[in-house]
PDB file of C-alpha atoms and ligand atoms in Angstrom:
ATOM      1  CA  MET A 497      -0.023   0.041  -0.069  1.00 61.00           C
ATOM      2  CA  ALA A 498       1.475   3.237  -1.043  1.00 77.00           C
ATOM      3  CA  GLU A 499       1.818   6.191   1.438  1.00 90.00           C
ATOM      4  CA  ASP A 500      -1.032   8.850   1.739  1.00 95.00           C
ATOM      5  CA  ALA A 501      -0.424  11.476  -0.777  1.00 96.00           C
ATOM      6  CA  LEU A 502      -1.039  14.055   1.796  1.00 97.00           C
ATOM      7  CA  VAL A 503      -1.813  13.942   5.744  1.00 97.00           C
ATOM      8  CA  LEU A 504      -2.633  17.119   7.644  1.00 97.00           C
ATOM      9  CA  THR A 505      -2.759  17.104  11.332  1.00 97.00           C
ATOM     10  CA  ASP A 506      -4.024  19.955  13.316  1.00 97.00           C
ATOM     11  CA  ILE A 507      -2.916  22.776  11.226  1.00 97.00           C
ATOM     12  CA  ARG A 508      -3.161  26.258  12.294  1.00 98.00           C
ATOM     13  CA  LYS A 509      -2.133  29.508  10.461  1.00 98.00           C
ATOM     14  CA  SER A 510      -2.102  33.031  11.888  1.00 98.00           C
ATOM     15  CA  PHE A 511      -1.018  36.142  10.223  1.00 97.00           C
ATOM     16  CA  ASN A 512       0.545  39.092  11.802  1.00 95.00           C
ATOM     17  CA  VAL A 513       1.679  37.160  14.707  1.00 93.00           C
ATOM     18  CA  GLY A 514       2.933  39.274  17.709  1.00 93.00           C
ATOM     19  CA  SER A 515       1.086  42.626  16.457  1.00 95.00           C
ATOM     20  CA  PRO A 516      -2.422  43.734  17.489  1.00 95.00           C
ATOM     21  CA  ALA A 517      -3.655  42.624  13.973  1.00 94.00           C
ATOM     22  CA  GLU A 518      -2.805  38.835  14.724  1.00 95.00           C
ATOM     23  CA  VAL A 519      -5.515  36.797  13.458  1.00 96.00           C
ATOM     24  CA  GLU A 520      -5.949  33.007  13.242  1.00 97.00           C
ATOM     25  CA  ILE A 521      -7.175  31.910   9.801  1.00 97.00           C
ATOM     26  CA  LEU A 522      -6.890  28.323   9.900  1.00 98.00           C
ATOM     27  CA  HIS A 523      -8.273  26.841  13.056  1.00 97.00           C
ATOM     28  CA  GLY A 524      -6.832  23.092  13.283  1.00 96.00           C
ATOM     29  CA  ILE A 525      -7.175  21.398  10.014  1.00 96.00           C
ATOM     30  CA  GLY A 526      -7.005  17.498   9.622  1.00 96.00           C
ATOM     31  CA  LEU A 527      -7.192  15.844   6.278  1.00 96.00           C
ATOM     32  CA  THR A 528      -5.870  12.797   4.671  1.00 96.00           C
ATOM     33  CA  LEU A 529      -5.832  12.446   0.963  1.00 96.00           C
ATOM     34  CA  GLU A 530      -5.205   8.715  -0.253  1.00 95.00           C
ATOM     35  CA  PRO A 531      -2.971   8.069  -3.362  1.00 94.00           C
ATOM     36  CA  GLY A 532      -4.915   8.697  -6.538  1.00 95.00           C
ATOM     37  CA  ALA A 533      -7.607  10.831  -4.897  1.00 96.00           C
ATOM     38  CA  PHE A 534      -9.429  13.450  -7.184  1.00 97.00           C
ATOM     39  CA  CYS A 535     -10.618  16.054  -4.611  1.00 97.00           C
ATOM     40  CA  ALA A 536     -12.322  19.414  -4.782  1.00 96.00           C
ATOM     41  CA  LEU A 537     -11.728  22.105  -2.265  1.00 97.00           C
ATOM     42  CA  ILE A 538     -14.675  24.390  -1.835  1.00 95.00           C
ATOM     43  CA  GLY A 539     -15.829  27.164   0.534  1.00 94.00           C
ATOM     44  CA  PRO A 540     -16.712  30.821   0.362  1.00 93.00           C
ATOM     45  CA  SER A 541     -14.228  33.564  -0.539  1.00 93.00           C
ATOM     46  CA  GLY A 542     -11.976  34.267   2.455  1.00 94.00           C
ATOM     47  CA  SER A 543     -12.465  30.795   4.103  1.00 95.00           C
ATOM     48  CA  GLY A 544      -8.931  30.217   3.812  1.00 96.00           C
ATOM     49  CA  LYS A 545      -8.514  27.864   0.853  1.00 96.00           C
ATOM     50  CA  SER A 546      -5.618  29.540  -0.695  1.00 95.00           C
ATOM     51  CA  THR A 547      -3.852  29.717   2.619  1.00 97.00           C
ATOM     52  CA  LEU A 548      -4.057  26.121   3.023  1.00 97.00           C
ATOM     53  CA  LEU A 549      -3.021  25.150  -0.341  1.00 96.00           C
ATOM     54  CA  ASN A 550       0.266  27.397   0.098  1.00 96.00           C
ATOM     55  CA  ILE A 551       0.815  25.492   3.279  1.00 97.00           C
ATOM     56  CA  ILE A 552       0.111  22.193   1.579  1.00 97.00           C
ATOM     57  CA  GLY A 553       2.384  23.344  -1.219  1.00 96.00           C
ATOM     58  CA  LEU A 554       5.363  24.308   1.161  1.00 95.00           C
ATOM     59  CA  LEU A 555       5.059  27.879  -0.055  1.00 93.00           C
ATOM     60  CA  ASP A 556       4.169  28.908   3.505  1.00 94.00           C
ATOM     61  CA  ARG A 557       4.611  27.220   6.737  1.00 95.00           C
ATOM     62  CA  PRO A 558       1.770  26.514   9.365  1.00 97.00           C
ATOM     63  CA  SER A 559       1.842  28.368  12.640  1.00 97.00           C
ATOM     64  CA  ALA A 560       1.300  24.973  14.356  1.00 97.00           C
ATOM     65  CA  GLY A 561       0.542  21.422  13.368  1.00 97.00           C
ATOM     66  CA  ARG A 562       2.176  18.875  10.911  1.00 97.00           C
ATOM     67  CA  LEU A 563       2.117  17.779   7.378  1.00 97.00           C
ATOM     68  CA  ALA A 564       3.303  14.894   5.400  1.00 97.00           C
ATOM     69  CA  ILE A 565       3.585  14.709   1.490  1.00 96.00           C
ATOM     70  CA  GLY A 566       3.716  11.260   0.067  1.00 94.00           C
ATOM     71  CA  GLY A 567       4.834  10.080   3.566  1.00 94.00           C
ATOM     72  CA  GLN A 568       7.469  12.562   3.939  1.00 95.00           C
ATOM     73  CA  ALA A 569       7.048  14.689   7.015  1.00 96.00           C
ATOM     74  CA  THR A 570       8.142  18.171   6.921  1.00 95.00           C
ATOM     75  CA  LEU A 571       8.547  19.234  10.491  1.00 91.00           C
ATOM     76  CA  GLY A 572      12.066  20.215  11.083  1.00 90.00           C
ATOM     77  CA  LEU A 573      13.005  20.517   7.331  1.00 95.00           C
ATOM     78  CA  ASP A 574      15.052  23.588   6.573  1.00 95.00           C
ATOM     79  CA  ASP A 575      14.109  26.090   3.593  1.00 94.00           C
ATOM     80  CA  ALA A 576      16.513  24.194   1.119  1.00 94.00           C
ATOM     81  CA  ALA A 577      14.853  20.962   2.127  1.00 95.00           C
ATOM     82  CA  LEU A 578      11.581  22.175   1.851  1.00 95.00           C
ATOM     83  CA  THR A 579      12.153  23.568  -1.571  1.00 92.00           C
ATOM     84  CA  ARG A 580      13.578  20.272  -2.727  1.00 91.00           C
ATOM     85  CA  LEU A 581      10.680  18.426  -1.433  1.00 94.00           C
ATOM     86  CA  ARG A 582       8.206  20.714  -3.337  1.00 93.00           C
ATOM     87  CA  GLY A 583      10.174  20.420  -6.558  1.00 89.00           C
ATOM     88  CA  ARG A 584       9.999  16.688  -6.367  1.00 88.00           C
ATOM     89  CA  SER A 585       6.565  16.165  -5.039  1.00 94.00           C
ATOM     90  CA  ILE A 586       4.328  18.925  -5.858  1.00 96.00           C
ATOM     91  CA  GLY A 587       2.892  20.268  -8.931  1.00 94.00           C
ATOM     92  CA  PHE A 588       0.858  23.629  -8.924  1.00 94.00           C
ATOM     93  CA  VAL A 589      -1.552  25.059 -11.402  1.00 93.00           C
ATOM     94  CA  PHE A 590      -2.945  28.533 -10.695  1.00 88.00           C
ATOM     95  CA  GLN A 591      -5.854  30.483 -11.908  1.00 86.00           C
ATOM     96  CA  ALA A 592      -3.176  32.593 -13.920  1.00 87.00           C
ATOM     97  CA  HIS A 593      -1.153  30.186 -15.783  1.00 82.00           C
ATOM     98  CA  HIS A 594       2.197  31.738 -14.855  1.00 89.00           C
ATOM     99  CA  LEU A 595       3.695  30.570 -18.070  1.00 95.00           C
ATOM    100  CA  ILE A 596       6.602  32.716 -19.874  1.00 95.00           C
ATOM    101  CA  PRO A 597       4.804  34.334 -22.674  1.00 95.00           C
ATOM    102  CA  ALA A 598       7.604  34.724 -25.103  1.00 95.00           C
ATOM    103  CA  PHE A 599       8.623  31.049 -24.608  1.00 96.00           C
ATOM    104  CA  THR A 600       7.142  28.313 -26.692  1.00 97.00           C
ATOM    105  CA  ALA A 601       4.883  25.656 -24.987  1.00 98.00           C
ATOM    106  CA  VAL A 602       7.307  22.997 -24.930  1.00 97.00           C
ATOM    107  CA  GLU A 603      10.076  25.491 -23.563  1.00 96.00           C
ATOM    108  CA  ASN A 604       7.543  26.215 -20.595  1.00 97.00           C
ATOM    109  CA  VAL A 605       6.859  22.462 -20.130  1.00 96.00           C
ATOM    110  CA  MET A 606      10.593  21.681 -20.059  1.00 96.00           C
ATOM    111  CA  MET A 607      11.326  24.633 -17.301  1.00 93.00           C
ATOM    112  CA  PRO A 608      10.912  22.605 -14.123  1.00 91.00           C
ATOM    113  CA  LEU A 609      13.255  19.876 -15.470  1.00 91.00           C
ATOM    114  CA  LEU A 610      15.869  22.367 -16.621  1.00 90.00           C
ATOM    115  CA  LEU A 611      15.744  24.116 -13.260  1.00 86.00           C
ATOM    116  CA  ASN A 612      15.885  20.760 -11.398  1.00 83.00           C
ATOM    117  CA  ARG A 613      18.844  19.400 -13.271  1.00 84.00           C
ATOM    118  CA  GLY A 614      20.509  22.618 -14.033  1.00 85.00           C
ATOM    119  CA  TRP A 615      21.218  21.655 -17.774  1.00 86.00           C
ATOM    120  CA  ALA A 616      19.468  20.719 -20.823  1.00 84.00           C
ATOM    121  CA  ASP A 617      19.335  17.497 -22.585  1.00 87.00           C
ATOM    122  CA  ALA A 618      17.387  15.946 -25.373  1.00 88.00           C
ATOM    123  CA  GLY A 619      15.184  13.738 -23.167  1.00 92.00           C
ATOM    124  CA  MET A 620      13.706  16.695 -21.734  1.00 94.00           C
ATOM    125  CA  ARG A 621      12.151  17.980 -24.807  1.00 95.00           C
ATOM    126  CA  ILE A 622      11.025  14.433 -25.473  1.00 95.00           C
ATOM    127  CA  ALA A 623       9.231  14.108 -22.366  1.00 95.00           C
ATOM    128  CA  ALA A 624       7.814  17.559 -22.801  1.00 96.00           C
ATOM    129  CA  GLU A 625       6.407  16.856 -26.210  1.00 96.00           C
ATOM    130  CA  ALA A 626       5.149  13.575 -24.992  1.00 94.00           C
ATOM    131  CA  LEU A 627       3.158  15.480 -21.954  1.00 93.00           C
ATOM    132  CA  LEU A 628       1.882  18.157 -24.532  1.00 95.00           C
ATOM    133  CA  ASP A 629       0.705  15.424 -26.724  1.00 92.00           C
ATOM    134  CA  ARG A 630      -1.318  13.955 -23.643  1.00 88.00           C
ATOM    135  CA  VAL A 631      -3.005  17.297 -22.922  1.00 89.00           C
ATOM    136  CA  GLY A 632      -4.042  17.784 -26.484  1.00 90.00           C
ATOM    137  CA  MET A 633      -1.471  20.443 -27.358  1.00 95.00           C
ATOM    138  CA  ALA A 634       0.909  18.587 -29.501  1.00 95.00           C
ATOM    139  CA  ARG A 635      -0.135  20.934 -32.553  1.00 97.00           C
ATOM    140  CA  TRP A 636       0.813  23.902 -30.593  1.00 97.00           C
ATOM    141  CA  ARG A 637       4.043  22.648 -28.976  1.00 97.00           C
ATOM    142  CA  ASP A 638       6.074  25.126 -30.911  1.00 98.00           C
ATOM    143  CA  ALA A 639       3.665  27.985 -30.292  1.00 98.00           C
ATOM    144  CA  ARG A 640       4.594  30.996 -28.177  1.00 98.00           C
ATOM    145  CA  ILE A 641       2.456  31.240 -25.105  1.00 96.00           C
ATOM    146  CA  ALA A 642       1.168  34.655 -26.140  1.00 96.00           C
ATOM    147  CA  ASN A 643      -0.265  33.358 -29.039  1.00 96.00           C
ATOM    148  CA  LEU A 644      -2.524  30.738 -27.367  1.00 96.00           C
ATOM    149  CA  SER A 645      -5.921  31.045 -25.878  1.00 95.00           C
ATOM    150  CA  GLY A 646      -6.592  30.770 -22.004  1.00 93.00           C
ATOM    151  CA  GLY A 647      -7.932  27.269 -22.133  1.00 93.00           C
ATOM    152  CA  GLN A 648      -4.719  26.192 -24.388  1.00 94.00           C
ATOM    153  CA  ALA A 649      -2.441  27.886 -21.914  1.00 95.00           C
ATOM    154  CA  GLN A 650      -4.003  26.231 -19.022  1.00 92.00           C
ATOM    155  CA  ARG A 651      -3.417  22.888 -20.651  1.00 93.00           C
ATOM    156  CA  VAL A 652       0.262  23.741 -21.033  1.00 96.00           C
ATOM    157  CA  ALA A 653       0.406  24.701 -17.476  1.00 95.00           C
ATOM    158  CA  ILE A 654      -1.112  21.476 -16.540  1.00 93.00           C
ATOM    159  CA  ALA A 655       1.606  19.692 -18.415  1.00 94.00           C
ATOM    160  CA  ARG A 656       4.372  21.838 -16.771  1.00 95.00           C
ATOM    161  CA  ALA A 657       2.872  20.872 -13.326  1.00 94.00           C
ATOM    162  CA  LEU A 658       3.001  17.288 -14.183  1.00 92.00           C
ATOM    163  CA  ILE A 659       6.657  16.941 -16.020  1.00 93.00           C
ATOM    164  CA  MET A 660       8.133  16.208 -12.591  1.00 91.00           C
ATOM    165  CA  GLU A 661       5.743  13.335 -11.954  1.00 90.00           C
ATOM    166  CA  PRO A 662       4.582  14.821  -8.648  1.00 94.00           C
ATOM    167  CA  VAL A 663       2.828  12.869  -5.828  1.00 93.00           C
ATOM    168  CA  LEU A 664       0.236  15.640  -5.576  1.00 96.00           C
ATOM    169  CA  VAL A 665      -1.058  18.260  -7.878  1.00 97.00           C
ATOM    170  CA  LEU A 666      -2.555  21.374  -6.139  1.00 97.00           C
ATOM    171  CA  ALA A 667      -4.734  23.650  -8.416  1.00 96.00           C
ATOM    172  CA  ASP A 668      -6.082  26.973  -7.145  1.00 94.00           C
ATOM    173  CA  GLU A 669      -9.147  27.751  -9.313  1.00 92.00           C
ATOM    174  CA  PRO A 670      -7.343  26.547 -12.366  1.00 91.00           C
ATOM    175  CA  THR A 671     -10.742  27.208 -14.443  1.00 90.00           C
ATOM    176  CA  GLY A 672     -11.569  30.559 -13.070  1.00 88.00           C
ATOM    177  CA  ASN A 673     -10.514  32.503 -15.996  1.00 86.00           C
ATOM    178  CA  LEU A 674     -12.069  30.308 -18.667  1.00 87.00           C
ATOM    179  CA  ASP A 675     -15.535  29.978 -20.174  1.00 90.00           C
ATOM    180  CA  THR A 676     -17.554  26.962 -19.631  1.00 91.00           C
ATOM    181  CA  ALA A 677     -16.475  24.822 -22.559  1.00 90.00           C
ATOM    182  CA  ALA A 678     -12.621  25.749 -22.024  1.00 87.00           C
ATOM    183  CA  ALA A 679     -13.047  24.838 -18.181  1.00 90.00           C
ATOM    184  CA  ASP A 680     -14.639  21.388 -19.114  1.00 91.00           C
ATOM    185  CA  GLY A 681     -11.840  20.652 -21.452  1.00 88.00           C
ATOM    186  CA  VAL A 682      -9.211  21.700 -18.797  1.00 87.00           C
ATOM    187  CA  PHE A 683     -11.127  19.548 -16.068  1.00 91.00           C
ATOM    188  CA  ASP A 684     -11.415  16.625 -18.374  1.00 91.00           C
ATOM    189  CA  MET A 685      -7.639  16.906 -18.935  1.00 88.00           C
ATOM    190  CA  MET A 686      -6.855  16.752 -15.029  1.00 92.00           C
ATOM    191  CA  GLN A 687      -9.311  13.705 -14.631  1.00 94.00           C
ATOM    192  CA  ALA A 688      -7.729  11.677 -17.449  1.00 92.00           C
ATOM    193  CA  MET A 689      -4.066  12.423 -15.742  1.00 89.00           C
ATOM    194  CA  ASN A 690      -5.485  11.474 -12.585  1.00 94.00           C
ATOM    195  CA  ARG A 691      -6.880   8.181 -13.738  1.00 93.00           C
ATOM    196  CA  GLU A 692      -4.174   7.433 -16.017  1.00 89.00           C
ATOM    197  CA  GLN A 693      -1.030   8.509 -13.850  1.00 86.00           C
ATOM    198  CA  GLY A 694      -2.621   7.960 -10.528  1.00 89.00           C
ATOM    199  CA  MET A 695      -1.473  11.406  -9.335  1.00 93.00           C
ATOM    200  CA  THR A 696      -3.236  12.769  -6.453  1.00 96.00           C
ATOM    201  CA  PHE A 697      -5.333  16.146  -6.984  1.00 97.00           C
ATOM    202  CA  LEU A 698      -6.558  18.680  -4.890  1.00 97.00           C
ATOM    203  CA  ILE A 699      -8.512  21.497  -6.750  1.00 97.00           C
ATOM    204  CA  VAL A 700      -9.989  24.586  -5.465  1.00 96.00           C
ATOM    205  CA  THR A 701     -13.095  25.568  -7.399  1.00 92.00           C
ATOM    206  CA  HIS A 702     -15.987  27.804  -7.143  1.00 87.00           C
ATOM    207  CA  ASP A 703     -17.933  25.900  -9.618  1.00 88.00           C
ATOM    208  CA  PRO A 704     -20.243  23.315  -8.090  1.00 89.00           C
ATOM    209  CA  ARG A 705     -20.723  21.809 -11.317  1.00 90.00           C
ATOM    210  CA  LEU A 706     -16.837  20.952 -11.382  1.00 91.00           C
ATOM    211  CA  ALA A 707     -16.887  20.139  -7.681  1.00 93.00           C
ATOM    212  CA  LYS A 708     -19.654  17.274  -8.397  1.00 93.00           C
ATOM    213  CA  ARG A 709     -17.420  15.518 -10.836  1.00 93.00           C
ATOM    214  CA  CYS A 710     -14.796  15.072  -8.113  1.00 95.00           C
ATOM    215  CA  GLY A 711     -14.405  11.712  -6.225  1.00 91.00           C
ATOM    216  CA  ARG A 712     -14.445  13.645  -2.923  1.00 94.00           C
ATOM    217  CA  VAL A 713     -15.628  17.102  -1.946  1.00 95.00           C
ATOM    218  CA  ILE A 714     -13.818  18.952   1.084  1.00 96.00           C
ATOM    219  CA  GLU A 715     -15.481  22.166   2.294  1.00 95.00           C
ATOM    220  CA  LEU A 716     -13.834  24.759   4.311  1.00 96.00           C
ATOM    221  CA  VAL A 717     -15.751  27.361   6.146  1.00 94.00           C
ATOM    222  CA  ASP A 718     -13.917  30.073   8.445  1.00 92.00           C
ATOM    223  CA  GLY A 719     -10.897  28.127   8.526  1.00 94.00           C
ATOM    224  CA  GLN A 720     -12.555  24.772   9.398  1.00 94.00           C
ATOM    225  CA  VAL A 721     -13.377  21.665   7.418  1.00 94.00           C
ATOM    226  CA  ILE A 722     -16.871  21.031   7.860  1.00 90.00           C
ATOM    227  CA  GLY A 723     -17.660  18.371   5.321  1.00 70.00           C
ATOM    228  CA  SER A 724     -15.370  15.959   3.317  1.00 65.00           C
ATOM    229  CA  ALA A 725     -17.949  13.456   1.708  1.00 57.00           C
ATOM    230  CA  SER A 726     -16.092  10.570   0.111  1.00 53.00           C
TER     231      SER A 726
HETATM  232  P1  ADP B1461      -9.703  31.978   0.007  1.00 97.38           P
HETATM  233  O1  ADP B1461      -8.672  31.356  -0.999  1.00 97.38           O
HETATM  234  O2  ADP B1461     -10.639  30.837   0.580  1.00 97.38           O
HETATM  235  O3  ADP B1461     -10.673  33.070  -0.624  1.00 97.38           O
HETATM  236  P2  ADP B1461      -7.605  33.192   1.608  1.00 97.38           P
HETATM  237  O4  ADP B1461      -6.867  31.870   2.058  1.00 97.38           O
HETATM  238  O5  ADP B1461      -7.042  33.713   0.605  1.00 97.38           O
HETATM  239  O6  ADP B1461      -9.051  32.740   1.486  1.00 97.38           O
HETATM  240  O7  ADP B1461      -7.908  34.048   2.800  1.00 97.38           O
HETATM  241  C1  ADP B1461      -8.365  33.740   4.017  1.00 97.38           C
HETATM  242  C2  ADP B1461      -8.267  34.912   4.798  1.00 97.38           C
HETATM  243  O8  ADP B1461      -6.956  35.181   5.249  1.00 97.38           O
HETATM  244  C3  ADP B1461      -8.784  36.233   4.511  1.00 97.38           C
HETATM  245  O9  ADP B1461      -9.471  36.844   5.525  1.00 97.38           O
HETATM  246  C4  ADP B1461      -7.431  36.914   4.087  1.00 97.38           C
HETATM  247  O10 ADP B1461      -7.648  38.372   4.010  1.00 97.38           O
HETATM  248  C5  ADP B1461      -6.656  36.632   5.090  1.00 97.38           C
HETATM  249  N1  ADP B1461      -5.096  36.677   4.638  1.00 97.38           N
HETATM  250  C6  ADP B1461      -4.620  35.889   3.571  1.00 97.38           C
HETATM  251  N2  ADP B1461      -3.183  36.071   3.584  1.00 97.38           N
HETATM  252  C7  ADP B1461      -2.944  36.904   4.543  1.00 97.38           C
HETATM  253  C8  ADP B1461      -1.791  37.614   4.893  1.00 97.38           C
HETATM  254  N3  ADP B1461      -0.516  37.356   4.204  1.00 97.38           N
HETATM  255  N4  ADP B1461      -1.955  38.421   5.870  1.00 97.38           N
HETATM  256  C9  ADP B1461      -2.992  38.663   6.653  1.00 97.38           C
HETATM  257  N5  ADP B1461      -4.125  38.095   6.303  1.00 97.38           N
HETATM  258  C10 ADP B1461      -4.245  37.275   5.160  1.00 97.38           C
HETATM  259 MG1   MG B1462      -8.225  31.841  -2.976  1.00 97.38          MG
END
C-alpha cells in the first residue's frame, strides 16, 4: 500500500503574529488524501482555501500542526530541504497560468526539468512533447504562449505541473478565468491524468458543477473543514 499523498494534522495558521492585528485564519485542519484521490476544495471567499493550499504546497509554513507529503514529514526541514521536496513532490496550477509568454509551449513545460537538473538534454524535450501530446496540445508545442487561448495556455500549465511526476497536484481555481467549454476541457484533462497516472489532485473551485465531478469534496468554512464527503 502506497503512502498517503497528504496527511495534515491540526494545521493552524495565523497572520501578523505578535502584532495587535494578529489573526488566526486556519483553526486546526486535519485531512488525509489517499494516493490517486481526485478532490475538490470548496468554500466561501476568504475561508482560507488559498492559505491552506500554500501550506500544503510548502510555499508557506503553518503556525502549528504537522504535514506529510507522500509519507515525507516536513517538520524540522529547513528552507532548502522544503524547496527540494516541493520540486520533487508537488505540481502547481494557478488561476493565472504563470507561463513565460515569450517562450514556446514546449520550452515552458521543460522548465521545471531544466531548473531541477541545471542543464538541458534531448530527453527533456521528448518528455515535454509527450506530455503536451497527452493534454491535446501537440499541434501547438512550438507556439509562443502569447499566441494561445486561455484554455490552451492552461493545458500547457497542467503539462508543466506534471512534468516532474509529482505525488500531489494542487490547483487553485485553475478554470476561474475560462469559459464553460474551456473549463470542461481543462477539467477533463486533469481527470484523465489522474486516472492514467494515478497522481493525486486537490482542486480549489467555485464551480459546483465541477466539484460534483470530483470523487471527494472537502468544504472549508471560516478556517475549518466542515464536510468531506467521500
Ligand atoms: P480564500 O482562498 O478561501 O478566498 P484566503 O486563504 O485567500 O481565502 O484568505 C483567508 C483569509 O486570510 C482572508 O480573510 C484573508 O484576508 C486573510 N489573509 C490571507 N493572506 C493573508 C496575509 N498574508 N496576511 C493577513 N491576512 C491574510
Ligand atoms: Mg483563494
